[in-house]
Short mmCIF file of C-alpha atoms in Angstrom, two decimals:
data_model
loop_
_atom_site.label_atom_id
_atom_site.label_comp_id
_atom_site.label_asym_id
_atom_site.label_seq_id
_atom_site.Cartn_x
_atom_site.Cartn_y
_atom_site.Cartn_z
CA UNK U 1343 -35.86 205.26 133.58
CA UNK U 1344 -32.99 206.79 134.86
CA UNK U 1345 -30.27 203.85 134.51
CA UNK U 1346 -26.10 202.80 134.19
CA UNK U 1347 -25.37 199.31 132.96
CA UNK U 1348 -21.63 198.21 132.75
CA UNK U 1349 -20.47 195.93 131.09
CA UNK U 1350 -16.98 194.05 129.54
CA UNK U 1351 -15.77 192.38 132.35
CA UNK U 1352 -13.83 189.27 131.68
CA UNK U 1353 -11.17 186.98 133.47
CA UNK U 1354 -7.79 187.78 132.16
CA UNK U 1355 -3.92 187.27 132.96
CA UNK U 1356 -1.77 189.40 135.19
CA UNK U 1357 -0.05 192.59 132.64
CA UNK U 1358 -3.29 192.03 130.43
CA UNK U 1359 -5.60 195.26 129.58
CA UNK U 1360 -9.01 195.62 129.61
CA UNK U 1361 -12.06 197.94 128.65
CA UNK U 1362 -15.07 198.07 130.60
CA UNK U 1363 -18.02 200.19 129.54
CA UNK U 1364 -20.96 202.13 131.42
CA UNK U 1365 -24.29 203.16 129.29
CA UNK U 1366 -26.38 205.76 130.54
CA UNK U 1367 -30.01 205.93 129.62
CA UNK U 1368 -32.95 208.15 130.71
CA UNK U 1369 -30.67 211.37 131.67
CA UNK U 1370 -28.68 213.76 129.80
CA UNK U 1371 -25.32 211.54 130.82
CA UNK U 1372 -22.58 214.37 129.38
CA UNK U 1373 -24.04 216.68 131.64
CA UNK U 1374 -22.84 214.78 134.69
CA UNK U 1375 -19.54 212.85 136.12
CA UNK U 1376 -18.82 209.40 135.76
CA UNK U 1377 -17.23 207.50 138.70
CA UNK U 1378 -15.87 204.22 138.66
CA UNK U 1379 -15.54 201.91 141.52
CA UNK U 1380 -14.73 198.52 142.33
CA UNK U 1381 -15.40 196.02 145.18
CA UNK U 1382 -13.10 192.77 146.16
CA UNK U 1383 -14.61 190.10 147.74
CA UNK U 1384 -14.70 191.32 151.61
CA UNK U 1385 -13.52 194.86 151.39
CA UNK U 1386 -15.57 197.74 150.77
CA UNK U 1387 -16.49 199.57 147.93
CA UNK U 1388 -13.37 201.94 146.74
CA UNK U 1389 -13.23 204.51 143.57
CA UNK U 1390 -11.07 204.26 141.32
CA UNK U 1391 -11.21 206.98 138.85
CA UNK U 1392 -14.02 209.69 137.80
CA UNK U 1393 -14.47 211.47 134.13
CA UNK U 1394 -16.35 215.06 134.85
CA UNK U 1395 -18.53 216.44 132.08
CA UNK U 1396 -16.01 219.11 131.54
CA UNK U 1397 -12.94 216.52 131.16
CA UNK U 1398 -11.62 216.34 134.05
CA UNK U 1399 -9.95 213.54 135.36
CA UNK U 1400 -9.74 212.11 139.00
CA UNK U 1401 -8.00 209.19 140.21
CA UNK U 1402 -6.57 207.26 142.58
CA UNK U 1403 -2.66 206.56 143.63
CA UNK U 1404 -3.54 202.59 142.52
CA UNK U 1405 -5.17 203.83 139.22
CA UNK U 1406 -2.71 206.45 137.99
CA UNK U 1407 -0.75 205.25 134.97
CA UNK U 1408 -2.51 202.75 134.47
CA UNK U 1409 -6.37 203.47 134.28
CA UNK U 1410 -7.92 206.22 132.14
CA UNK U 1411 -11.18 206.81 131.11
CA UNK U 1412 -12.94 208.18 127.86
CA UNK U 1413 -16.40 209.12 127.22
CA UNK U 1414 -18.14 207.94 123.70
CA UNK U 1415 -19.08 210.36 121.02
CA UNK U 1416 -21.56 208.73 119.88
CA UNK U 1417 -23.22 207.02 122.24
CA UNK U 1418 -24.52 207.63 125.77
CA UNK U 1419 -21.29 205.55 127.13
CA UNK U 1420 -18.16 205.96 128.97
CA UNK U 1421 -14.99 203.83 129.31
CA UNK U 1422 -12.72 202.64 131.41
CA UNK U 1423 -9.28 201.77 129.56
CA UNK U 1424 -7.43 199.05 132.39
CA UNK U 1425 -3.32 198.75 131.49
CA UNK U 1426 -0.78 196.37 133.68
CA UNK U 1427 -3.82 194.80 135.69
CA UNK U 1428 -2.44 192.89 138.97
CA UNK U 1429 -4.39 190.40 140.81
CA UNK U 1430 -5.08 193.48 143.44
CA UNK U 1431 -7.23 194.49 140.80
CA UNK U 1432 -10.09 191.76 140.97
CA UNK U 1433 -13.44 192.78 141.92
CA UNK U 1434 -16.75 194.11 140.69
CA UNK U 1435 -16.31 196.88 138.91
CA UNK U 1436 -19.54 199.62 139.19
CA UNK U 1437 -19.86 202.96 137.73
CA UNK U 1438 -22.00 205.82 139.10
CA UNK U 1439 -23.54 209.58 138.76
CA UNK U 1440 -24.47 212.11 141.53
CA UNK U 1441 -27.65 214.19 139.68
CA UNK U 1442 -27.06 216.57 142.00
CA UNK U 1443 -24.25 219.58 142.21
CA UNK U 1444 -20.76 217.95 142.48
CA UNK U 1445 -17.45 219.19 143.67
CA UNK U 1446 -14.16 216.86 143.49
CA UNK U 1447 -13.45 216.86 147.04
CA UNK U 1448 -15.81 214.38 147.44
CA UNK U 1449 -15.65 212.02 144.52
CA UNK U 1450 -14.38 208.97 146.22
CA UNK U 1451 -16.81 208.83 148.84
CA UNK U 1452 -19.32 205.86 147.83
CA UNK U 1453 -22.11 207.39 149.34
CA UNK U 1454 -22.13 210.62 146.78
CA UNK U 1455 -23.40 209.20 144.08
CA UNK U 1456 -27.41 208.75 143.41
CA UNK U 1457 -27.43 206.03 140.68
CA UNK U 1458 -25.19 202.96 140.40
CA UNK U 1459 -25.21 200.32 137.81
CA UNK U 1460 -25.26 196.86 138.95
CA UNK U 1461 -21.71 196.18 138.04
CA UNK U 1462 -19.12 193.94 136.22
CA UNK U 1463 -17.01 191.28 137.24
CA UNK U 1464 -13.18 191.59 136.83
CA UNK U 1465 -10.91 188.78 137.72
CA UNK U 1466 -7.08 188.80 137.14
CA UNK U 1467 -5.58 185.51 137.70
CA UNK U 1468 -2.68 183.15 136.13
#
């Protein structure tokens, strides 16, 4: 079964850093991009930053210096490194794959990705 799970969320203080994590299972994850996005309660999904199988990194204005992402060597997973974290940042945090041919002019859009994990809760509060 063709699957992402994240996981790592936590509650944690304004200027704290966190690492989220997204397993893949039943596809050959390095051959494909990772895209992370994240939802706040009444706004629409946004991206926030991708990882493409060749190392490529693509990110937002919001996410750049402070978010970065990695993908495991050992294991089917890939992370999402969070530095400086604001209250701004709160939300659900999902990663995603498109199993289909991708170009980077379209990575933010929500709707270009085929499989979604069911996401992680983030909350940055005082």
């Amino acid at each position: 079964q063709v699957q992402l799970v994240e996981s790592g969320g936590a509650l944690v203080q304004p200027g704290d850093s966190l690492r989220l994590a997204c397993t893949a299972a039943g596809f050959r994850w390095d051959w494909y991009n990772i895209a992370w996005f994240r939802q706040a309660p009444g706004k629409d999904r946004e991206a926030v930053i991708c990882l493409s199988n060749n190392k490529n990194t693509y990110f937002t204005d919001d996410a750049k210096g402070r978010f970065t992402v990695a993908r495991g060597n050992a294991t089917t997973t890939d992370y999402l490194y969070m530095n400086s974290l604001k209250p701004e940042d709160t939300g659900v945090y999902y990663c995603a794959t498109r199993l289909r041919p991708w170009y980077p002019t379209d990575w933010e859009l929500p709707t270009y990705y085929d499989i979604w994990g069911h996401g992680t809760q983030v909350t940055v509060s005082s």
